[in-house]
Structures are given as C-alpha cells and as structure tokens.
Amino acid sequence: MEVFNTIGRRKSSVARIYMTAGKGDVTINGRALTDYFPRPYLQNKLNQPFKLTETEGQYDLKVNVRGGGITGQVEAIRLAISRALVSIDEENKPSLKNEKMLTRDPRMVERKKFGQKKARKKFQFSKR
C-alpha cells in the first residue's frame, strides 16, 4: 500500500497530506472532516478535486494543517489533494488544471510599515 505525501499552501496555512488507497476516510489534525470543518461549503471545497477526477471514496486522507483561518486551511488542503491526484495518475492533470486546482494562490498579507497604523493606513494628519 503506497502512501502519497504532498504539501499545499495558502496565505499562512500549510497542509501536509498522506493519501492512501481506502474507502474515503478524512482525518484532519486527528479529528474527522465534519468535526474540523462543520460547514458544508468547506467540505465541498475540500472534495472538489475528487469530484473532478471521479475518485470520490477511493482514498483515505490523513492531514496535518496549521496556520491561517479555516478558508486558507481548506484551500491549502485542496491544493495538496490535487497535487497528490496528479502524482497518482498524470491523466488527472488537465481536468484539475482547467479548474485552477493546481495553481498556488500567492496572495499574502502585506506587512505593517513603521510610522503607519497598518500596511497602508496612515495615522491621522493634523494640519494645525
């Protein structure tokens, strides 16, 4: 039984997944998928790569994810799943690429600058 290990990132979230052949069990940080992501739209977002490649329920996932918020974590996991499915079967690549599942979203939070309130917001200016 081969284990496929890939990594996905989004904003400050980093997800490492271990995919094996199985019956579709998903464990995230030691908890079930429905416990970790209770909202249905987040669960659907996570299962998108499986739906596109028609491999739902064929692989078990063990996920370690840390950093960021829930949306960033889901998108990091989704990227890692997509990369693992491509490493399993190269024929999955065109369908995932067309839906932009293999694209790493590079947008990050801009750093705060000194002498300012936030990254772009300034302190209030008083003329007199």
Short mmCIF file of N, CA, C and O in Angstrom, two decimals:
data_model
loop_
_atom_site.label_atom_id
_atom_site.label_comp_id
_atom_site.label_asym_id
_atom_site.label_seq_id
_atom_site.Cartn_x
_atom_site.Cartn_y
_atom_site.Cartn_z
N MET A 1 0.84 -1.18 0.00
CA MET A 1 0.00 0.00 0.00
C MET A 1 0.89 1.24 0.00
O MET A 1 1.60 1.52 0.95
N GLU A 2 0.83 1.99 -1.11
CA GLU A 2 1.68 3.15 -1.27
C GLU A 2 1.04 4.39 -0.65
O GLU A 2 -0.16 4.61 -0.76
N VAL A 3 1.87 5.22 0.00
CA VAL A 3 1.41 6.46 0.61
C VAL A 3 1.93 7.62 -0.22
O VAL A 3 3.13 7.71 -0.49
N PHE A 4 1.01 8.50 -0.64
CA PHE A 4 1.39 9.68 -1.41
C PHE A 4 1.40 10.87 -0.46
O PHE A 4 0.39 11.18 0.17
N ASN A 5 2.56 11.53 -0.36
CA ASN A 5 2.77 12.63 0.57
C ASN A 5 2.97 13.91 -0.23
O ASN A 5 3.89 13.99 -1.03
N THR A 6 2.08 14.90 -0.04
CA THR A 6 2.23 16.18 -0.72
C THR A 6 1.95 17.32 0.25
O THR A 6 1.42 17.12 1.33
N ILE A 7 2.28 18.52 -0.21
CA ILE A 7 2.12 19.72 0.61
C ILE A 7 1.35 20.77 -0.18
O ILE A 7 1.48 20.84 -1.40
N GLY A 8 0.54 21.54 0.52
CA GLY A 8 -0.20 22.64 -0.10
C GLY A 8 -0.13 23.85 0.81
O GLY A 8 -0.14 23.72 2.03
N ARG A 9 -0.08 25.04 0.20
CA ARG A 9 0.00 26.27 0.98
C ARG A 9 -1.01 27.28 0.45
O ARG A 9 -1.31 27.31 -0.73
N ARG A 10 -1.51 28.12 1.38
CA ARG A 10 -2.40 29.22 1.01
C ARG A 10 -2.31 30.24 2.13
O ARG A 10 -2.56 29.92 3.29
N LYS A 11 -1.98 31.49 1.79
CA LYS A 11 -1.75 32.54 2.78
C LYS A 11 -0.74 32.03 3.81
O LYS A 11 0.37 31.67 3.45
N SER A 12 -1.11 31.94 5.08
CA SER A 12 -0.15 31.45 6.07
C SER A 12 -0.46 30.03 6.50
O SER A 12 0.07 29.54 7.49
N SER A 13 -1.33 29.34 5.77
CA SER A 13 -1.69 27.95 6.09
C SER A 13 -0.78 26.98 5.33
O SER A 13 -0.49 27.19 4.15
N VAL A 14 -0.37 25.93 6.01
CA VAL A 14 0.43 24.89 5.39
C VAL A 14 -0.23 23.55 5.70
O VAL A 14 -0.50 23.22 6.86
N ALA A 15 -0.52 22.77 4.64
CA ALA A 15 -1.18 21.48 4.80
C ALA A 15 -0.28 20.37 4.26
O ALA A 15 0.19 20.46 3.12
N ARG A 16 -0.05 19.35 5.06
CA ARG A 16 0.66 18.15 4.61
C ARG A 16 -0.35 17.01 4.62
O ARG A 16 -1.00 16.78 5.63
N ILE A 17 -0.46 16.31 3.48
CA ILE A 17 -1.42 15.21 3.42
C ILE A 17 -0.70 13.91 3.12
O ILE A 17 0.34 13.89 2.46
N TYR A 18 -1.28 12.83 3.63
CA TYR A 18 -0.81 11.47 3.38
C TYR A 18 -1.99 10.72 2.82
O TYR A 18 -2.95 10.44 3.53
N MET A 19 -1.95 10.40 1.51
CA MET A 19 -3.07 9.77 0.82
C MET A 19 -2.76 8.30 0.54
O MET A 19 -1.71 7.97 0.00
N THR A 20 -3.67 7.44 0.97
CA THR A 20 -3.54 6.02 0.71
C THR A 20 -4.84 5.50 0.11
O THR A 20 -5.90 6.12 0.27
N ALA A 21 -4.77 4.36 -0.58
CA ALA A 21 -5.99 3.74 -1.10
C ALA A 21 -6.86 3.31 0.07
O ALA A 21 -6.36 2.78 1.06
N GLY A 22 -8.15 3.56 -0.03
CA GLY A 22 -9.04 3.23 1.08
C GLY A 22 -10.49 3.45 0.71
O GLY A 22 -10.87 3.32 -0.45
N LYS A 23 -11.29 3.84 1.72
CA LYS A 23 -12.72 3.98 1.47
C LYS A 23 -13.22 5.41 1.67
O LYS A 23 -14.42 5.63 1.80
N GLY A 24 -12.33 6.40 1.70
CA GLY A 24 -12.75 7.79 1.74
C GLY A 24 -12.74 8.44 3.10
O GLY A 24 -13.40 9.46 3.29
N ASP A 25 -12.01 7.88 4.07
CA ASP A 25 -11.93 8.50 5.40
C ASP A 25 -10.99 9.70 5.36
O ASP A 25 -9.90 9.62 4.82
N VAL A 26 -11.43 10.82 5.96
CA VAL A 26 -10.60 12.03 6.03
C VAL A 26 -10.39 12.39 7.49
O VAL A 26 -11.35 12.60 8.22
N THR A 27 -9.13 12.44 7.91
CA THR A 27 -8.76 12.82 9.27
C THR A 27 -7.90 14.07 9.21
O THR A 27 -6.85 14.06 8.56
N ILE A 28 -8.35 15.14 9.86
CA ILE A 28 -7.62 16.40 9.85
C ILE A 28 -7.18 16.72 11.28
O ILE A 28 -8.03 16.89 12.16
N ASN A 29 -5.88 16.76 11.50
CA ASN A 29 -5.31 17.01 12.83
C ASN A 29 -5.92 16.09 13.88
O ASN A 29 -6.25 16.50 14.99
N GLY A 30 -6.13 14.83 13.53
CA GLY A 30 -6.66 13.85 14.46
C GLY A 30 -8.17 13.90 14.65
O GLY A 30 -8.71 13.17 15.48
N ARG A 31 -8.87 14.73 13.89
CA ARG A 31 -10.32 14.85 14.01
C ARG A 31 -10.97 14.53 12.66
O ARG A 31 -10.34 14.64 11.61
N ALA A 32 -12.24 14.16 12.70
CA ALA A 32 -12.98 13.84 11.47
C ALA A 32 -13.23 15.13 10.68
O ALA A 32 -13.23 16.23 11.23
N LEU A 33 -13.48 14.96 9.39
CA LEU A 33 -13.71 16.11 8.50
C LEU A 33 -14.89 16.95 8.97
O LEU A 33 -14.81 18.18 9.03
N THR A 34 -16.00 16.29 9.34
CA THR A 34 -17.19 17.03 9.75
C THR A 34 -17.01 17.74 11.10
O THR A 34 -17.71 18.71 11.37
N ASP A 35 -16.08 17.27 11.92
CA ASP A 35 -15.79 17.95 13.19
C ASP A 35 -14.90 19.17 12.96
O ASP A 35 -15.10 20.22 13.56
N TYR A 36 -13.90 19.01 12.11
CA TYR A 36 -12.93 20.08 11.90
C TYR A 36 -13.51 21.20 11.03
O TYR A 36 -13.30 22.38 11.30
N PHE A 37 -14.22 20.83 9.95
CA PHE A 37 -14.89 21.80 9.08
C PHE A 37 -16.39 21.51 9.09
O PHE A 37 -16.89 20.78 8.24
N PRO A 38 -17.15 22.07 10.05
CA PRO A 38 -18.56 21.73 10.16
C PRO A 38 -19.43 22.31 9.04
O PRO A 38 -20.51 21.80 8.78
N ARG A 39 -18.97 23.35 8.36
CA ARG A 39 -19.78 23.98 7.32
C ARG A 39 -19.73 23.18 6.03
O ARG A 39 -18.64 22.82 5.54
N PRO A 40 -20.88 22.93 5.42
CA PRO A 40 -20.93 22.10 4.20
C PRO A 40 -20.15 22.67 3.01
O PRO A 40 -19.54 21.92 2.25
N TYR A 41 -20.13 24.00 2.86
CA TYR A 41 -19.42 24.56 1.72
C TYR A 41 -17.91 24.35 1.83
O TYR A 41 -17.23 24.21 0.81
N LEU A 42 -17.39 24.29 3.06
CA LEU A 42 -15.97 24.00 3.24
C LEU A 42 -15.67 22.53 2.91
O LEU A 42 -14.65 22.21 2.30
N GLN A 43 -16.59 21.63 3.28
CA GLN A 43 -16.42 20.21 2.95
C GLN A 43 -16.49 20.00 1.45
O GLN A 43 -15.72 19.21 0.89
N ASN A 44 -17.39 20.73 0.77
CA ASN A 44 -17.49 20.62 -0.69
C ASN A 44 -16.23 21.13 -1.36
O ASN A 44 -15.77 20.55 -2.35
N LYS A 45 -15.68 22.22 -0.83
CA LYS A 45 -14.45 22.78 -1.39
C LYS A 45 -13.30 21.78 -1.28
O LYS A 45 -12.49 21.65 -2.19
N LEU A 46 -13.25 21.07 -0.16
CA LEU A 46 -12.20 20.09 0.06
C LEU A 46 -12.36 18.88 -0.88
O LEU A 46 -11.38 18.29 -1.31
N ASN A 47 -13.61 18.52 -1.20
CA ASN A 47 -13.86 17.35 -2.05
C ASN A 47 -13.87 17.66 -3.54
O ASN A 47 -14.04 16.74 -4.34
N GLN A 48 -13.69 18.92 -3.94
CA GLN A 48 -13.71 19.29 -5.36
C GLN A 48 -12.74 18.49 -6.23
O GLN A 48 -13.14 18.01 -7.29
N PRO A 49 -11.47 18.32 -5.82
CA PRO A 49 -10.55 17.56 -6.68
C PRO A 49 -11.02 16.11 -6.91
O PRO A 49 -10.87 15.58 -8.01
N PHE A 50 -11.61 15.50 -5.88
CA PHE A 50 -12.10 14.12 -6.03
C PHE A 50 -13.28 14.07 -7.00
O PHE A 50 -13.40 13.16 -7.81
N LYS A 51 -14.17 15.07 -6.94
CA LYS A 51 -15.33 15.11 -7.84
C LYS A 51 -14.89 15.32 -9.28
O LYS A 51 -15.43 14.70 -10.19
N LEU A 52 -13.90 16.19 -9.49
CA LEU A 52 -13.43 16.47 -10.85
C LEU A 52 -12.77 15.25 -11.48
O LEU A 52 -12.92 15.01 -12.68
N THR A 53 -12.04 14.49 -10.67
CA THR A 53 -11.33 13.33 -11.21
C THR A 53 -12.12 12.03 -11.04
O THR A 53 -11.63 10.97 -11.40
N GLU A 54 -13.34 12.14 -10.49
CA GLU A 54 -14.23 10.99 -10.29
C GLU A 54 -13.57 9.90 -9.45
O GLU A 54 -13.63 8.72 -9.78
N THR A 55 -12.92 10.32 -8.37
CA THR A 55 -12.25 9.38 -7.46
C THR A 55 -12.80 9.49 -6.04
O THR A 55 -12.08 9.21 -5.08
N GLU A 56 -14.06 9.90 -5.90
CA GLU A 56 -14.65 10.04 -4.57
C GLU A 56 -14.71 8.69 -3.86
O GLU A 56 -15.14 7.70 -4.44
N GLY A 57 -14.29 8.66 -2.60
CA GLY A 57 -14.38 7.45 -1.80
C GLY A 57 -13.33 6.40 -2.11
O GLY A 57 -13.42 5.28 -1.63
N GLN A 58 -12.31 6.75 -2.89
CA GLN A 58 -11.27 5.77 -3.23
C GLN A 58 -10.00 5.92 -2.40
O GLN A 58 -9.17 5.02 -2.38
N TYR A 59 -9.85 7.06 -1.72
CA TYR A 59 -8.60 7.33 -0.98
C TYR A 59 -8.90 7.80 0.43
O TYR A 59 -9.85 8.54 0.67
N ASP A 60 -8.06 7.34 1.37
CA ASP A 60 -8.11 7.83 2.74
C ASP A 60 -7.09 8.95 2.88
O ASP A 60 -5.99 8.88 2.31
N LEU A 61 -7.44 9.97 3.65
CA LEU A 61 -6.55 11.11 3.85
C LEU A 61 -6.23 11.29 5.32
O LEU A 61 -7.12 11.22 6.17
N LYS A 62 -4.96 11.53 5.60
CA LYS A 62 -4.53 11.95 6.93
C LYS A 62 -3.86 13.30 6.70
O LYS A 62 -2.89 13.40 5.96
N VAL A 63 -4.42 14.35 7.31
CA VAL A 63 -3.99 15.72 7.03
C VAL A 63 -3.45 16.36 8.30
O VAL A 63 -4.05 16.25 9.37
N ASN A 64 -2.30 17.02 8.16
CA ASN A 64 -1.78 17.90 9.20
C ASN A 64 -1.79 19.30 8.63
O ASN A 64 -1.14 19.56 7.61
N VAL A 65 -2.55 20.19 9.25
CA VAL A 65 -2.64 21.56 8.75
C VAL A 65 -2.48 22.52 9.91
O VAL A 65 -2.95 22.26 11.02
N ARG A 66 -1.77 23.60 9.67
CA ARG A 66 -1.59 24.61 10.71
C ARG A 66 -1.46 25.99 10.07
O ARG A 66 -1.07 26.11 8.93
N GLY A 67 -1.80 27.00 10.86
CA GLY A 67 -1.69 28.39 10.42
C GLY A 67 -2.91 28.87 9.67
O GLY A 67 -3.63 28.09 9.06
N GLY A 68 -3.15 30.18 9.73
CA GLY A 68 -4.22 30.80 8.96
C GLY A 68 -5.61 30.51 9.50
O GLY A 68 -5.78 29.96 10.59
N GLY A 69 -6.61 30.86 8.70
CA GLY A 69 -8.00 30.64 9.06
C GLY A 69 -8.56 29.41 8.39
O GLY A 69 -7.84 28.68 7.69
N ILE A 70 -9.86 29.18 8.54
CA ILE A 70 -10.44 27.94 8.03
C ILE A 70 -10.46 27.90 6.50
O ILE A 70 -10.22 26.86 5.91
N THR A 71 -10.73 29.04 5.86
CA THR A 71 -10.77 29.06 4.39
C THR A 71 -9.38 28.82 3.81
O THR A 71 -9.22 28.06 2.86
N GLY A 72 -8.37 29.46 4.39
CA GLY A 72 -7.00 29.25 3.93
C GLY A 72 -6.56 27.81 4.13
O GLY A 72 -5.88 27.23 3.28
N GLN A 73 -6.98 27.20 5.24
CA GLN A 73 -6.63 25.81 5.50
C GLN A 73 -7.30 24.88 4.50
O GLN A 73 -6.67 23.96 3.98
N VAL A 74 -8.58 25.11 4.20
CA VAL A 74 -9.29 24.27 3.23
C VAL A 74 -8.64 24.37 1.86
O VAL A 74 -8.44 23.36 1.18
N GLU A 75 -8.28 25.58 1.45
CA GLU A 75 -7.68 25.75 0.13
C GLU A 75 -6.27 25.17 0.07
O GLU A 75 -5.84 24.67 -0.97
N ALA A 76 -5.55 25.19 1.18
CA ALA A 76 -4.23 24.55 1.22
C ALA A 76 -4.37 23.04 1.10
O ALA A 76 -3.61 22.39 0.37
N ILE A 77 -5.36 22.47 1.80
CA ILE A 77 -5.62 21.02 1.71
C ILE A 77 -6.04 20.65 0.29
O ILE A 77 -5.60 19.65 -0.27
N ARG A 78 -6.90 21.48 -0.32
CA ARG A 78 -7.37 21.22 -1.69
C ARG A 78 -6.21 21.18 -2.68
O ARG A 78 -6.16 20.32 -3.55
N LEU A 79 -5.26 22.11 -2.54
CA LEU A 79 -4.09 22.11 -3.42
C LEU A 79 -3.25 20.85 -3.22
O LEU A 79 -2.79 20.23 -4.19
N ALA A 80 -3.06 20.44 -1.96
CA ALA A 80 -2.28 19.24 -1.67
C ALA A 80 -2.96 17.99 -2.25
O ALA A 80 -2.29 17.12 -2.82
N ILE A 81 -4.29 17.91 -2.14
CA ILE A 81 -5.03 16.77 -2.71
C ILE A 81 -4.87 16.74 -4.22
O ILE A 81 -4.63 15.69 -4.81
N SER A 82 -4.97 17.90 -4.85
CA SER A 82 -4.84 17.98 -6.31
C SER A 82 -3.45 17.51 -6.75
O SER A 82 -3.32 16.75 -7.72
N ARG A 83 -2.43 17.94 -6.02
CA ARG A 83 -1.06 17.52 -6.37
C ARG A 83 -0.89 16.02 -6.19
O ARG A 83 -0.22 15.36 -6.99
N ALA A 84 -1.50 15.46 -5.14
CA ALA A 84 -1.39 14.02 -4.91
C ALA A 84 -2.10 13.24 -6.01
O ALA A 84 -1.60 12.21 -6.47
N LEU A 85 -3.27 13.71 -6.45
CA LEU A 85 -4.01 13.02 -7.51
C LEU A 85 -3.24 13.05 -8.83
O LEU A 85 -3.29 12.08 -9.60
N VAL A 86 -2.51 14.13 -9.08
CA VAL A 86 -1.68 14.19 -10.30
C VAL A 86 -0.50 13.24 -10.18
O VAL A 86 -0.13 12.58 -11.17
N SER A 87 0.08 13.12 -8.99
CA SER A 87 1.21 12.19 -8.83
C SER A 87 0.75 10.73 -8.92
O SER A 87 1.52 9.87 -9.32
N ILE A 88 -0.51 10.46 -8.57
CA ILE A 88 -1.05 9.11 -8.70
C ILE A 88 -1.28 8.77 -10.17
O ILE A 88 -0.90 7.72 -10.65
N ASP A 89 -1.96 9.70 -10.88
CA ASP A 89 -2.29 9.46 -12.29
C ASP A 89 -2.16 10.77 -13.06
O ASP A 89 -2.87 11.73 -12.79
N GLU A 90 -1.25 10.80 -14.01
CA GLU A 90 -0.97 12.01 -14.80
C GLU A 90 -2.17 12.43 -15.65
O GLU A 90 -2.26 13.59 -16.05
N GLU A 91 -3.11 11.53 -15.90
CA GLU A 91 -4.29 11.88 -16.70
C GLU A 91 -5.25 12.80 -15.94
O GLU A 91 -6.16 13.38 -16.54
N ASN A 92 -5.08 12.94 -14.63
CA ASN A 92 -5.91 13.85 -13.84
C ASN A 92 -5.52 15.31 -14.02
O ASN A 92 -6.29 16.21 -13.71
N LYS A 93 -4.32 15.55 -14.55
CA LYS A 93 -3.78 16.90 -14.60
C LYS A 93 -4.62 17.88 -15.44
O LYS A 93 -4.91 18.99 -14.98
N PRO A 94 -5.05 17.53 -16.67
CA PRO A 94 -5.80 18.51 -17.47
C PRO A 94 -7.10 18.97 -16.82
O PRO A 94 -7.40 20.17 -16.82
N SER A 95 -7.85 18.05 -16.25
CA SER A 95 -9.13 18.43 -15.63
C SER A 95 -8.91 19.31 -14.41
O SER A 95 -9.67 20.26 -14.17
N LEU A 96 -7.88 19.03 -13.61
CA LEU A 96 -7.59 19.84 -12.43
C LEU A 96 -7.01 21.20 -12.82
O LEU A 96 -7.31 22.22 -12.19
N LYS A 97 -6.20 21.20 -13.87
CA LYS A 97 -5.58 22.46 -14.31
C LYS A 97 -6.61 23.41 -14.89
O LYS A 97 -6.54 24.63 -14.68
N ASN A 98 -7.61 22.87 -15.61
CA ASN A 98 -8.66 23.72 -16.18
C ASN A 98 -9.47 24.42 -15.10
O ASN A 98 -9.96 25.53 -15.31
N GLU A 99 -9.64 23.79 -13.96
CA GLU A 99 -10.39 24.38 -12.84
C GLU A 99 -9.49 25.14 -11.88
O GLU A 99 -9.92 25.53 -10.80
N LYS A 100 -8.21 25.32 -12.25
CA LYS A 100 -7.22 26.07 -11.46
C LYS A 100 -6.99 25.48 -10.06
O LYS A 100 -6.76 26.20 -9.09
N MET A 101 -7.06 24.15 -9.97
CA MET A 101 -6.82 23.48 -8.69
C MET A 101 -5.33 23.29 -8.41
O MET A 101 -4.95 23.02 -7.28
N LEU A 102 -4.50 23.39 -9.45
CA LEU A 102 -3.06 23.18 -9.28
C LEU A 102 -2.29 24.49 -9.14
O LEU A 102 -1.08 24.49 -9.08
N THR A 103 -3.01 25.62 -9.10
CA THR A 103 -2.38 26.92 -9.02
C THR A 103 -2.24 27.33 -7.56
O THR A 103 -3.23 27.35 -6.83
N ARG A 104 -1.06 27.67 -7.16
CA ARG A 104 -0.78 28.12 -5.80
C ARG A 104 -1.15 29.60 -5.74
O ARG A 104 -0.62 30.40 -6.47
N ASP A 105 -2.09 29.96 -4.88
CA ASP A 105 -2.52 31.36 -4.75
C ASP A 105 -1.46 32.12 -3.95
O ASP A 105 -1.28 31.87 -2.77
N PRO A 106 -0.74 33.06 -4.58
CA PRO A 106 0.40 33.68 -3.92
C PRO A 106 0.05 34.85 -3.00
O PRO A 106 0.93 35.41 -2.36
N ARG A 107 -1.22 35.23 -2.92
CA ARG A 107 -1.57 36.43 -2.15
C ARG A 107 -1.33 36.22 -0.66
O ARG A 107 -1.77 35.25 -0.08
N MET A 108 -0.58 37.15 -0.08
CA MET A 108 -0.26 37.10 1.34
C MET A 108 -0.65 38.44 1.97
O MET A 108 -0.85 39.43 1.27
N VAL A 109 -0.71 38.49 3.28
CA VAL A 109 -0.99 39.73 3.98
C VAL A 109 0.24 40.62 3.88
O VAL A 109 1.37 40.19 4.12
N GLU A 110 0.00 41.89 3.52
CA GLU A 110 1.09 42.84 3.41
C GLU A 110 1.56 43.24 4.81
O GLU A 110 0.74 43.39 5.71
N ARG A 111 2.84 43.41 4.97
CA ARG A 111 3.37 43.71 6.30
C ARG A 111 3.08 45.15 6.70
O ARG A 111 2.93 46.04 5.86
N LYS A 112 3.00 45.36 8.01
CA LYS A 112 2.81 46.69 8.56
C LYS A 112 4.11 47.48 8.46
O LYS A 112 5.17 46.94 8.75
N LYS A 113 3.99 48.75 8.05
CA LYS A 113 5.17 49.60 7.95
C LYS A 113 5.29 50.50 9.18
O LYS A 113 4.28 50.89 9.77
N PHE A 114 6.52 50.84 9.55
CA PHE A 114 6.72 51.72 10.70
C PHE A 114 6.24 53.13 10.34
O PHE A 114 6.26 53.54 9.19
N GLY A 115 5.78 53.86 11.37
CA GLY A 115 5.27 55.20 11.15
C GLY A 115 3.87 55.22 10.57
O GLY A 115 3.37 56.27 10.17
N GLN A 116 3.24 54.04 10.47
CA GLN A 116 1.87 53.94 9.95
C GLN A 116 1.05 53.08 10.90
O GLN A 116 1.60 52.31 11.68
N LYS A 117 -0.28 53.21 10.75
CA LYS A 117 -1.18 52.44 11.60
C LYS A 117 -1.22 50.98 11.18
O LYS A 117 -1.20 50.08 12.01
N LYS A 118 -1.31 50.75 9.87
CA LYS A 118 -1.36 49.39 9.30
C LYS A 118 -0.47 49.36 8.07
O LYS A 118 0.42 50.20 7.94
N ALA A 119 -0.71 48.41 7.17
CA ALA A 119 0.14 48.30 5.99
C ALA A 119 0.05 49.54 5.11
O ALA A 119 1.06 50.05 4.62
N ARG A 120 -1.17 50.05 4.90
CA ARG A 120 -1.35 51.23 4.05
C ARG A 120 -1.99 52.40 4.77
O ARG A 120 -1.85 53.53 4.35
N LYS A 121 -2.74 52.12 5.84
CA LYS A 121 -3.43 53.18 6.57
C LYS A 121 -2.42 54.02 7.34
O LYS A 121 -1.51 53.48 7.98
N LYS A 122 -2.60 55.33 7.30
CA LYS A 122 -1.68 56.24 7.99
C LYS A 122 -2.32 56.72 9.29
O LYS A 122 -3.53 56.61 9.49
N PHE A 123 -1.50 57.30 10.16
CA PHE A 123 -2.04 57.97 11.34
C PHE A 123 -2.74 59.24 10.88
O PHE A 123 -2.40 59.81 9.84
N GLN A 124 -3.72 59.70 11.68
CA GLN A 124 -4.48 60.88 11.29
C GLN A 124 -3.56 62.08 11.21
O GLN A 124 -2.74 62.33 12.11
N PHE A 125 -3.70 62.86 10.13
CA PHE A 125 -2.86 64.02 9.91
C PHE A 125 -3.57 65.28 10.41
O PHE A 125 -4.75 65.49 10.11
N SER A 126 -2.89 66.08 11.20
CA SER A 126 -3.44 67.33 11.71
C SER A 126 -2.65 68.50 11.14
O SER A 126 -1.44 68.59 11.34
N LYS A 127 -3.33 69.36 10.39
CA LYS A 127 -2.65 70.49 9.77
C LYS A 127 -2.28 71.53 10.80
O LYS A 127 -1.24 72.17 10.70
N ARG A 128 -3.14 71.75 11.81
CA ARG A 128 -2.86 72.75 12.84
C ARG A 128 -2.90 72.15 14.22
O ARG A 128 -3.55 71.24 14.50
#
